[in-house]
Amino acid sequence: MNAPQMLPEPAAVAKMIDHSLLRPELTTDEVRAGCALAAARDTASVCVRPSDVRLAVAALAGTQVVVGTVAGFPHGDTTTATKVAETRELVADGAAEIDVVLHVGRLLDGDAAYVQDDIAAVVAAARGRTVKVILENALLDADAKVLGCRLAEAAGAHYVKTSTGFAGGGATADDIVLMRRTVSPHVGVKAAGGVRTLDRLLELAALGATRFGATATATILDDLAARRAAAAGTTVGADPST
């Protein structure tokens, strides 16, 4: 890949990234800094902890970066009523995207009705906001992954997502292929966990991933800019905001 036109535009790649700010030890100042980075890079969103939604909404006011957050996170085993209450509060606080963990145990039980109803209740509570369903693929076999994808789509989710990033494993090429093949074209596939390099992002995008959860946003986008500049015979520096 040695011509700049063969590499995607940095702006297009940025709009595929949900800049992740979910680590439990992040301070308020670190969350603000992460929001500033996302704004400077014009990512699709930030994905923050529920308690940080209002902070992120204020920090990103006037930008094109939306605020996403999580529900039922990270295990997915809270009751449906709890997920619904959480989602309603998050929407009221200004969240535009909700990444919700499905009930892994019920999925492995084969309790399709429970899993679908659980997701559908969150979709309804989100009132038109984007809902991404986290399968936690490291804990599932192929049949459970397929079932989870089908139930998420049937429940009205907008994306299926590989993992929380907190249960081991992460996005794999095989999982992206399986998920993309299982859901309809209008349902997105989000890769999360281990997407730390440009090469990895481009590999998974070629297989059908349409959104990426990443903490290494600056590294990925700086690498892309440097490669495009090198191919064009120019030089580029890292963004000073990072």
Short mmCIF file of C-alpha atoms in Angstrom, two decimals:
data_model
loop_
_atom_site.label_atom_id
_atom_site.label_comp_id
_atom_site.label_asym_id
_atom_site.label_seq_id
_atom_site.Cartn_x
_atom_site.Cartn_y
_atom_site.Cartn_z
CA MET A 1 0.00 0.00 0.00
CA ASN A 2 2.20 2.86 -1.21
CA ALA A 3 -0.11 5.47 -2.71
CA PRO A 4 -2.09 7.88 -0.53
CA GLN A 5 -5.28 7.25 -2.48
CA MET A 6 -5.08 3.57 -1.44
CA LEU A 7 -5.28 4.59 2.21
CA PRO A 8 -8.55 5.90 3.64
CA GLU A 9 -8.93 9.55 4.52
CA PRO A 10 -8.10 10.21 8.19
CA ALA A 11 -11.44 11.98 8.63
CA ALA A 12 -13.29 8.88 7.43
CA VAL A 13 -11.38 6.61 9.80
CA ALA A 14 -11.95 9.00 12.71
CA LYS A 15 -15.69 8.77 12.10
CA MET A 16 -15.46 4.99 12.57
CA ILE A 17 -13.98 5.32 16.06
CA ASP A 18 -15.74 5.45 19.42
CA HIS A 19 -12.98 6.86 21.63
CA SER A 20 -13.20 4.69 24.73
CA LEU A 21 -13.03 6.24 28.21
CA LEU A 22 -14.33 3.33 30.28
CA ARG A 23 -11.42 2.33 32.51
CA PRO A 24 -12.53 2.47 36.15
CA GLU A 25 -9.47 4.39 37.31
CA LEU A 26 -9.91 7.37 34.97
CA THR A 27 -10.08 10.69 36.81
CA THR A 28 -12.38 13.54 35.87
CA ASP A 29 -9.45 15.42 34.35
CA GLU A 30 -8.55 12.36 32.26
CA VAL A 31 -12.12 12.08 31.00
CA ARG A 32 -12.07 15.75 30.02
CA ALA A 33 -8.74 15.24 28.25
CA GLY A 34 -10.17 12.26 26.39
CA CYS A 35 -13.15 14.32 25.27
CA ALA A 36 -10.77 17.05 24.07
CA LEU A 37 -8.83 14.48 22.06
CA ALA A 38 -12.03 13.14 20.51
CA ALA A 39 -13.12 16.67 19.61
CA ALA A 40 -9.75 17.50 18.07
CA ARG A 41 -9.78 14.30 16.00
CA ASP A 42 -13.52 14.52 15.23
CA THR A 43 -14.25 10.91 16.13
CA ALA A 44 -17.71 9.40 15.83
CA SER A 45 -18.19 9.44 19.58
CA VAL A 46 -16.70 9.10 23.00
CA CYS A 47 -17.84 6.11 25.02
CA VAL A 48 -17.79 7.12 28.68
CA ARG A 49 -18.83 5.64 31.99
CA PRO A 50 -22.45 6.38 32.95
CA SER A 51 -21.38 8.82 35.67
CA ASP A 52 -19.43 10.83 33.09
CA VAL A 53 -22.22 11.40 30.56
CA ARG A 54 -23.14 14.90 31.71
CA LEU A 55 -19.48 15.90 31.88
CA ALA A 56 -18.88 14.61 28.34
CA VAL A 57 -21.99 16.31 26.95
CA ALA A 58 -20.77 19.63 28.33
CA ALA A 59 -17.21 19.07 27.13
CA LEU A 60 -18.32 18.21 23.60
CA ALA A 61 -20.98 20.88 23.17
CA GLY A 62 -20.63 22.55 19.79
CA THR A 63 -18.72 19.62 18.25
CA GLN A 64 -19.86 16.83 15.95
CA VAL A 65 -18.73 14.16 18.42
CA VAL A 66 -21.64 12.45 20.14
CA VAL A 67 -21.63 11.00 23.63
CA GLY A 68 -22.03 7.26 24.03
CA THR A 69 -22.08 5.23 27.21
CA VAL A 70 -22.79 1.76 28.55
CA ALA A 71 -25.63 -0.07 30.30
CA GLY A 72 -25.62 -3.41 32.08
CA PHE A 73 -21.85 -3.06 31.97
CA PRO A 74 -19.64 -5.04 32.08
CA HIS A 75 -21.42 -8.34 32.84
CA GLY A 76 -24.92 -7.88 31.41
CA ASP A 77 -26.52 -9.71 34.32
CA THR A 78 -28.55 -6.89 35.87
CA THR A 79 -32.32 -7.18 35.59
CA THR A 80 -34.15 -5.82 32.59
CA ALA A 81 -35.81 -3.22 34.81
CA THR A 82 -32.40 -2.04 35.97
CA LYS A 83 -31.11 -1.77 32.40
CA VAL A 84 -34.22 0.16 31.41
CA ALA A 85 -33.91 2.59 34.33
CA GLU A 86 -30.23 3.06 33.58
CA THR A 87 -30.92 3.70 29.90
CA ARG A 88 -33.64 6.25 30.65
CA GLU A 89 -31.33 8.14 32.99
CA LEU A 90 -28.49 8.09 30.46
CA VAL A 91 -30.74 9.39 27.69
CA ALA A 92 -31.99 12.14 29.99
CA ASP A 93 -28.37 13.06 30.73
CA GLY A 94 -27.70 13.47 27.00
CA ALA A 95 -26.32 10.15 25.78
CA ALA A 96 -26.88 9.58 22.07
CA GLU A 97 -25.56 6.00 21.95
CA ILE A 98 -25.99 3.13 24.41
CA ASP A 99 -23.74 0.06 24.37
CA VAL A 100 -25.60 -2.57 26.39
CA VAL A 101 -24.31 -5.99 27.42
CA LEU A 102 -26.73 -8.83 26.76
CA HIS A 103 -27.33 -11.45 29.45
CA VAL A 104 -24.58 -13.92 28.59
CA GLY A 105 -25.83 -16.64 30.92
CA ARG A 106 -29.34 -16.56 29.50
CA LEU A 107 -27.91 -16.63 25.98
CA LEU A 108 -25.90 -19.74 26.84
CA ASP A 109 -29.07 -21.24 28.33
CA GLY A 110 -30.67 -20.81 24.92
CA ASP A 111 -33.34 -18.59 26.48
CA ALA A 112 -33.98 -16.60 23.33
CA ALA A 113 -37.15 -14.95 24.60
CA TYR A 114 -35.42 -13.54 27.68
CA VAL A 115 -32.44 -12.21 25.72
CA GLN A 116 -34.52 -10.64 22.97
CA ASP A 117 -37.01 -9.08 25.39
CA ASP A 118 -34.16 -7.73 27.54
CA ILE A 119 -32.57 -6.00 24.54
CA ALA A 120 -35.90 -4.80 23.15
CA ALA A 121 -36.71 -3.12 26.46
CA VAL A 122 -33.45 -1.17 26.29
CA VAL A 123 -34.10 -0.20 22.66
CA ALA A 124 -37.53 1.12 23.68
CA ALA A 125 -36.08 3.01 26.64
CA ALA A 126 -33.43 4.57 24.38
CA ARG A 127 -36.20 6.29 22.41
CA GLY A 128 -34.48 6.34 19.05
CA ARG A 129 -30.92 6.62 20.25
CA THR A 130 -28.39 4.22 18.79
CA VAL A 131 -28.19 0.92 20.67
CA LYS A 132 -25.22 -1.42 20.31
CA VAL A 133 -25.47 -4.89 21.82
CA ILE A 134 -22.30 -6.34 23.32
CA LEU A 135 -22.11 -10.12 22.95
CA GLU A 136 -18.88 -10.75 24.93
CA ASN A 137 -17.66 -13.21 22.32
CA ALA A 138 -14.77 -14.56 24.41
CA LEU A 139 -17.39 -16.37 26.51
CA LEU A 140 -19.42 -17.76 23.60
CA ASP A 141 -19.18 -20.53 21.04
CA ALA A 142 -20.06 -19.91 17.40
CA ASP A 143 -23.69 -20.98 17.78
CA ALA A 144 -24.21 -18.60 20.70
CA LYS A 145 -22.60 -15.75 18.76
CA VAL A 146 -24.96 -16.32 15.85
CA LEU A 147 -27.98 -16.53 18.16
CA GLY A 148 -26.93 -13.37 19.99
CA CYS A 149 -26.59 -11.46 16.73
CA ARG A 150 -29.97 -12.63 15.49
CA LEU A 151 -31.71 -11.75 18.75
CA ALA A 152 -30.08 -8.32 18.86
CA GLU A 153 -31.28 -7.54 15.35
CA ALA A 154 -34.77 -8.88 16.05
CA ALA A 155 -34.93 -6.67 19.14
CA GLY A 156 -34.21 -3.57 17.07
CA ALA A 157 -30.56 -2.94 17.93
CA HIS A 158 -28.51 -0.86 15.52
CA TYR A 159 -25.16 -2.61 16.06
CA VAL A 160 -23.74 -5.84 17.39
CA LYS A 161 -20.44 -5.51 19.25
CA THR A 162 -17.74 -8.07 19.92
CA SER A 163 -16.81 -7.43 23.53
CA THR A 164 -16.59 -5.13 26.53
CA GLY A 165 -12.81 -5.24 26.58
CA PHE A 166 -12.96 -6.34 30.22
CA ALA A 167 -13.52 -10.11 29.93
CA GLY A 168 -10.39 -11.21 28.11
CA GLY A 169 -10.08 -11.73 24.40
CA GLY A 170 -11.31 -9.01 22.10
CA ALA A 171 -12.26 -8.50 18.49
CA THR A 172 -11.08 -11.32 16.22
CA ALA A 173 -11.15 -11.56 12.45
CA ASP A 174 -13.25 -14.73 12.60
CA ASP A 175 -15.82 -13.06 14.84
CA ILE A 176 -16.16 -10.04 12.56
CA VAL A 177 -16.74 -12.30 9.57
CA LEU A 178 -19.32 -14.36 11.49
CA MET A 179 -21.17 -11.33 12.83
CA ARG A 180 -21.21 -9.52 9.50
CA ARG A 181 -22.54 -12.63 7.79
CA THR A 182 -25.24 -13.10 10.43
CA VAL A 183 -26.82 -9.65 10.64
CA SER A 184 -28.53 -7.70 7.87
CA PRO A 185 -26.63 -4.99 5.99
CA HIS A 186 -28.40 -2.22 7.91
CA VAL A 187 -27.05 -3.51 11.23
CA GLY A 188 -23.53 -2.34 12.02
CA VAL A 189 -20.72 -4.43 13.50
CA LYS A 190 -18.54 -2.85 16.19
CA ALA A 191 -15.11 -4.27 16.96
CA ALA A 192 -13.86 -3.61 20.48
CA GLY A 193 -10.96 -5.02 22.43
CA GLY A 194 -7.45 -5.11 21.00
CA VAL A 195 -7.94 -2.55 18.23
CA ARG A 196 -4.73 -0.68 18.99
CA THR A 197 -3.11 -0.22 15.58
CA LEU A 198 -4.04 1.11 12.16
CA ASP A 199 -3.27 -2.24 10.55
CA ARG A 200 -5.67 -4.01 12.88
CA LEU A 201 -8.42 -1.48 12.27
CA LEU A 202 -8.03 -1.70 8.50
CA GLU A 203 -7.97 -5.50 8.61
CA LEU A 204 -11.23 -5.68 10.55
CA ALA A 205 -12.84 -2.95 8.45
CA ALA A 206 -12.11 -4.97 5.32
CA LEU A 207 -13.93 -7.91 6.93
CA GLY A 208 -17.04 -5.87 7.68
CA ALA A 209 -16.54 -3.95 10.93
CA THR A 210 -18.11 -0.50 10.67
CA ARG A 211 -17.32 0.97 14.09
CA PHE A 212 -14.38 0.53 16.45
CA GLY A 213 -13.98 0.98 20.17
CA ALA A 214 -10.45 2.22 20.77
CA THR A 215 -8.27 3.88 23.37
CA ALA A 216 -5.34 4.23 20.93
CA THR A 217 -7.20 6.74 18.76
CA ALA A 218 -4.32 9.21 18.46
CA THR A 219 -1.81 6.47 17.61
CA ILE A 220 -4.07 5.04 14.91
CA LEU A 221 -4.82 8.37 13.26
CA ASP A 222 -1.24 9.66 13.51
CA ASP A 223 -0.01 6.47 11.84
CA LEU A 224 -2.52 6.91 9.03
CA ALA A 225 -1.52 10.55 8.48
CA ALA A 226 2.17 9.62 8.48
CA ARG A 227 1.68 6.82 5.96
CA ARG A 228 -0.32 9.05 3.64
CA ALA A 229 2.32 11.76 3.90
CA ALA A 230 5.14 9.30 3.23
CA ALA A 231 3.34 7.93 0.19
CA ALA A 232 2.86 11.47 -1.09
CA GLY A 233 6.48 12.42 -0.37
CA THR A 234 5.67 14.91 2.40
CA THR A 235 5.99 14.92 6.18
CA VAL A 236 3.42 15.33 8.91
CA GLY A 237 3.65 15.82 12.66
CA ALA A 238 1.47 14.43 15.42
CA ASP A 239 -1.56 16.46 16.41
CA PRO A 240 -0.49 18.82 19.23
CA SER A 241 -3.76 18.16 21.09
CA THR A 242 -2.53 14.66 21.89
#
